[in-house]
Coordinates of C-alpha atoms in Angstrom, one line a residue:
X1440 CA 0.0 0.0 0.0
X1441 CA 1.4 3.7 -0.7
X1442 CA 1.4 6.6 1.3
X1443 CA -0.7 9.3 -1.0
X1444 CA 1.6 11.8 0.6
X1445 CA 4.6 10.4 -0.7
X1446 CA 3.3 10.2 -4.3
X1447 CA 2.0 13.6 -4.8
X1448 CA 3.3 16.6 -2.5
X1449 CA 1.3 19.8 -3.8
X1450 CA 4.9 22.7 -3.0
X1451 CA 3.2 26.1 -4.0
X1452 CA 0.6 27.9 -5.6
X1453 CA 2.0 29.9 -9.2
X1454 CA 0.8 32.9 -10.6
X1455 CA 0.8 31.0 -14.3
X1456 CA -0.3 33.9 -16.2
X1457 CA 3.0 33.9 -18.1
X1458 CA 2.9 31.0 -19.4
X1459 CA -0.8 30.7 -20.3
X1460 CA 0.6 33.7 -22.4
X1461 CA 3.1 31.6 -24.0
X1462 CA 0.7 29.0 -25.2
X1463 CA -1.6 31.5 -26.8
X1464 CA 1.4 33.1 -28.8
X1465 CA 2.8 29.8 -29.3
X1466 CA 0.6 26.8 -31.2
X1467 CA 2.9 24.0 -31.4
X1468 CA 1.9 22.2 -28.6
X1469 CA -1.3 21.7 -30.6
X1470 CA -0.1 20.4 -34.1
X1471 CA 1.9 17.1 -33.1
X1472 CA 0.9 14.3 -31.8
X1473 CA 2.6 10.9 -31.6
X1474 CA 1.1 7.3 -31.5
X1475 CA 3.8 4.7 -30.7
X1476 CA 1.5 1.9 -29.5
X1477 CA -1.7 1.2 -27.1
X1478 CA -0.4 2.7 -24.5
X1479 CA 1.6 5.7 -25.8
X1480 CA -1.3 7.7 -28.3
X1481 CA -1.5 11.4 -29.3
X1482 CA 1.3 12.9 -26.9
X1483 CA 4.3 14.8 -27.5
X1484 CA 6.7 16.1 -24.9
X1485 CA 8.2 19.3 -26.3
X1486 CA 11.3 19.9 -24.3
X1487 CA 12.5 23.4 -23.7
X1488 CA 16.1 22.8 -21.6
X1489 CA 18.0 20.2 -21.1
X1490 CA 20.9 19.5 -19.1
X1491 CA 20.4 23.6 -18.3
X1492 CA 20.6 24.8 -21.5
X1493 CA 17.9 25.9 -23.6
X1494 CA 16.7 23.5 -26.2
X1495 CA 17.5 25.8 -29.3
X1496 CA 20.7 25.1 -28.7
X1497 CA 20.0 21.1 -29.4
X1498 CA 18.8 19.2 -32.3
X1499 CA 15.6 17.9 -30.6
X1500 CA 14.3 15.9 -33.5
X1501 CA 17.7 13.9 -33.8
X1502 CA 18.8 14.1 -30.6
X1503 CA 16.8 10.7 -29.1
X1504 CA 16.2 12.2 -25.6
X1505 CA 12.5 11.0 -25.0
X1506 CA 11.2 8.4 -26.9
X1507 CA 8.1 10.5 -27.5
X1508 CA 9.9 13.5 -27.6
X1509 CA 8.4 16.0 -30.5
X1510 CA 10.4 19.4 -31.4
X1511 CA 9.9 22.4 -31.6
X1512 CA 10.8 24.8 -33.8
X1513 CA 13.9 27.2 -33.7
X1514 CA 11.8 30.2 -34.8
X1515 CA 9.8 29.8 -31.4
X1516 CA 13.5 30.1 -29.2
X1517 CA 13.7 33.1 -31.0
X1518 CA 11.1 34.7 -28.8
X1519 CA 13.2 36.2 -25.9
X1520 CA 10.2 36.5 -23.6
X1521 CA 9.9 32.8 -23.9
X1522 CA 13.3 32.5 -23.1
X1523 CA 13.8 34.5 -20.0
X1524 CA 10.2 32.2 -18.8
X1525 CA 12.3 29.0 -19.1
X1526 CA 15.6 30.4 -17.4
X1527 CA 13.1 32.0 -14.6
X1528 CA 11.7 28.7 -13.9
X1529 CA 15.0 27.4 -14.1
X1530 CA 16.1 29.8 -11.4
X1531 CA 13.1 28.9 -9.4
X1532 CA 13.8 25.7 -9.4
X1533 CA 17.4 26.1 -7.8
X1534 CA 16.0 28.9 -5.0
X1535 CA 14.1 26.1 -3.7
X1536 CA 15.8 23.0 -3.4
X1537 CA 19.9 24.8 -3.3
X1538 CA 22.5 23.9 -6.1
X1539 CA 22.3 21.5 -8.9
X1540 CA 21.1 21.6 -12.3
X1541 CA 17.7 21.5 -14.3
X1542 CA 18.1 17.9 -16.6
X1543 CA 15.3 18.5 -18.8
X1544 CA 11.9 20.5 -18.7
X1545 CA 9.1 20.6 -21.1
X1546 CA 6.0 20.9 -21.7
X1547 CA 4.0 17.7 -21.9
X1548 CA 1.0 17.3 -24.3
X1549 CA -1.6 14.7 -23.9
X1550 CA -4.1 15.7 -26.8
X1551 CA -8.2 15.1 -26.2
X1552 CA -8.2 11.2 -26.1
X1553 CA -5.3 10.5 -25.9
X1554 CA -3.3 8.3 -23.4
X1555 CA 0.1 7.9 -21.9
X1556 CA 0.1 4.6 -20.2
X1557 CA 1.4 3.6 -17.0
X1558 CA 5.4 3.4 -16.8
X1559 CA 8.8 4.5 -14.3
X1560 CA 11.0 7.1 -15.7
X1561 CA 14.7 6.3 -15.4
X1562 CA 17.0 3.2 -16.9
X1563 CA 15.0 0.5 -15.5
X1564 CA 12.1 -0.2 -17.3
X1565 CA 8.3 -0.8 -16.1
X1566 CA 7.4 -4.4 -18.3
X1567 CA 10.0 -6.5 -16.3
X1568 CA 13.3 -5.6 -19.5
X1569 CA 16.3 -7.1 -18.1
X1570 CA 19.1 -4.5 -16.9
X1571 CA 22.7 -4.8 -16.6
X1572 CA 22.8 -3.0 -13.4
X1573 CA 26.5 -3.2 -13.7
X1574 CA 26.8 -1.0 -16.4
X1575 CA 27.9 2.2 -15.8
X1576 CA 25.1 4.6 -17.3
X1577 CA 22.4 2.5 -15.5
X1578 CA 24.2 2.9 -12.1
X1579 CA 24.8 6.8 -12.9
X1580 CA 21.0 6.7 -14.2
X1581 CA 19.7 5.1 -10.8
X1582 CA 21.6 7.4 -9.0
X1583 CA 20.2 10.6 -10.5
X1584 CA 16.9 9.5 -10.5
X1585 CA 17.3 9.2 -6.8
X1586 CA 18.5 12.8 -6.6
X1587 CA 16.6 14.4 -8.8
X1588 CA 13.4 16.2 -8.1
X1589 CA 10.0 15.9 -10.7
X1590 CA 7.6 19.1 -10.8
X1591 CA 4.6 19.3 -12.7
X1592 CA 2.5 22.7 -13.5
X1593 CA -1.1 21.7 -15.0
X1594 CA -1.7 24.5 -17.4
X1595 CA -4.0 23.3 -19.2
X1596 CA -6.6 19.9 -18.4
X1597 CA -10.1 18.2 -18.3
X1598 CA -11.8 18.0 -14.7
X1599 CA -12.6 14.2 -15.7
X1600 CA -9.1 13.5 -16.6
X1601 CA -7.3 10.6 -15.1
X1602 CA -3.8 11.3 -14.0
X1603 CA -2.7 7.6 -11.8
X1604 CA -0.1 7.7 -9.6
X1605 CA 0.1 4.0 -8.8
X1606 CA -3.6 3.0 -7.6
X1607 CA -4.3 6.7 -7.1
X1608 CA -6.2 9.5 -8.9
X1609 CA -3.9 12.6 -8.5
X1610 CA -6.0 15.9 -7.9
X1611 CA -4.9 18.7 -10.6
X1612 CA -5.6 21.6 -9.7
X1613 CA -4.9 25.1 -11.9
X1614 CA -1.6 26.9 -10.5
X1615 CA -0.7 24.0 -8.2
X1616 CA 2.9 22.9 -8.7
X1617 CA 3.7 19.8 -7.4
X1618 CA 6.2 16.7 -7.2
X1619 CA 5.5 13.1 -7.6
X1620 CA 7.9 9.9 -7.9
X1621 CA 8.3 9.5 -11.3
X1622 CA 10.1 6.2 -10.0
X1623 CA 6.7 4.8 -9.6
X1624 CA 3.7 3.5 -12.3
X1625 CA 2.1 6.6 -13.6
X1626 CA 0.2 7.4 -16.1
X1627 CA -1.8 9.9 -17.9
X1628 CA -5.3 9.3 -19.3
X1629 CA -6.7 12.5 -21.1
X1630 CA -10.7 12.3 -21.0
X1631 CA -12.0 15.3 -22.3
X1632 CA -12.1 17.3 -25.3
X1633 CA -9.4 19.7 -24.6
X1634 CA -5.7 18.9 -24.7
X1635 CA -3.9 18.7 -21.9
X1636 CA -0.5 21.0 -21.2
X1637 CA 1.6 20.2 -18.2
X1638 CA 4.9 22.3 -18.0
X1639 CA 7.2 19.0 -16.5
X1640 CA 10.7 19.9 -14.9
X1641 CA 13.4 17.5 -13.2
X1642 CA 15.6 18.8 -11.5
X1643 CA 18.9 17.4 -10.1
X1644 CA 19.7 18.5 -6.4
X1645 CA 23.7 18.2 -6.2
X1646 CA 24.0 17.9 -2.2
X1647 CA 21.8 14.5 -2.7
X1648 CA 24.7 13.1 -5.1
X1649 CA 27.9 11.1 -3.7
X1650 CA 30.5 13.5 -3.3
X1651 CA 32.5 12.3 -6.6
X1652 CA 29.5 13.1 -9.0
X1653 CA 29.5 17.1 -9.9
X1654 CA 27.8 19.3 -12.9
X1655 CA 29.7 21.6 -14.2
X1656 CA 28.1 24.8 -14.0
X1657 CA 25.0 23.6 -11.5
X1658 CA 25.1 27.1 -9.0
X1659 CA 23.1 27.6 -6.2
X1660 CA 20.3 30.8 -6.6
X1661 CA 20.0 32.2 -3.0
X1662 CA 16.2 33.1 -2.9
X1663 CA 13.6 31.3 -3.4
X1664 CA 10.2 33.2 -5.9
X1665 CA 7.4 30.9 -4.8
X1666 CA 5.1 31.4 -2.2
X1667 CA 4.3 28.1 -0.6
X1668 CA 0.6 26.8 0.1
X1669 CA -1.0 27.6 2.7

């Protein structure tokens, strides 16, 4: 039996207004859409940073980083507004939990009907796939996920959607960022006629590492911008 409390841990309400911005100037998150298999149809995560620097600097389409991963185009980076947003959250990101570095954030796009099954994030895979656990990217891959934190910011949903953590129905609620183990079965069942935007961050606190592993330029920010809940 899980703990609800240790699956979902609402950490502040967020003024959202600039991103709801974003998405109104911004359409991409509503023209792609990728269906793997049964499990995996009409999502695309569009990632904005990764490994703290933002994604225009990548080739997202050939780059392999998500298996669902969709890109976005370079003209949208281009927009410094949008820019500044995603090193802000960043920023934010590093106020609250102290140094370390911001691995990947994006925005995650589960379009009306569609459906991102239940799975773990990380090297070691939900359907029982063998692991070499000896191998060195699956021990460094274990040991970030262990030290790494996952936020999610619904921006956009359907009250009757179905977001499972586990056995449990997650509440969403608009401007409530929270984190969830991403190590555990989740999954993501979009039930309305709306698509479904959530702004996804993981972020990699350093002081939770062994003392060997360091990031090159992870910094500490000193203040924290969120309010938390009351």
């Amino acid at each position: 039996m899980y703990l609800h409390n240790r699956l979902y841990q609402p950490l502040a309400q967020i003024d959202d207004a600039a991103w709801q911005t974003l998405l109104e100037r911004h359409g991409f998150w509503e023209e792609f859409g990728v269906m793997l298999d049964a499990d995996h149809q009409d999502i695309a995560f569009h990632i904005l940073m990764h490994e703290g620097e933002i994604a225009h600097s990548k080739t997202m389409a050939d780059a392999n980083f998500e298996f669902d991963a969709v890109a976005i185009s370079s003209e949208v980076f281009k927009d410094p507004v949008l820019c500044e947003q995603i090193d802000r959250w960043s920023a934010m990101h590093a106020a609250n939990y102290g140094c370390g570095v911001t691995t990947k954030m994006g925005l995650y796009v589960v379009r009306a009907g569609g459906t991102l099954g239940f799975h773990v994030d990380g090297p070691v895979f939900l359907r029982g796939a063998r692991v070499d656990l000896s191998l060195e990217p699956i021990q460094r891959g274990l040991m970030e996920a262990q030290a790494s934190h996952r936020t999610i910011l619904p921006l956009r949903f359907n009250p009757e959607d179905d977001f499972m953590l586990c056995g449990y129905r997650a509440p969403l609620k608009r401007g409530e960022l929270f984190e969830f183990s991403n190590v555990l079965p989740h999954a993501y069942f979009n039930k309305g006629t709306e698509h479904t935007v959530l702004l996804v961050t993981t972020y990699l606190q350093e002081d939770l590492l062994p003392a060997e592993a360091t990031y090159a330029g992870a910094a500490a920010i000193p203040q924290a911008v969120t309010e938390p809940i009351q």
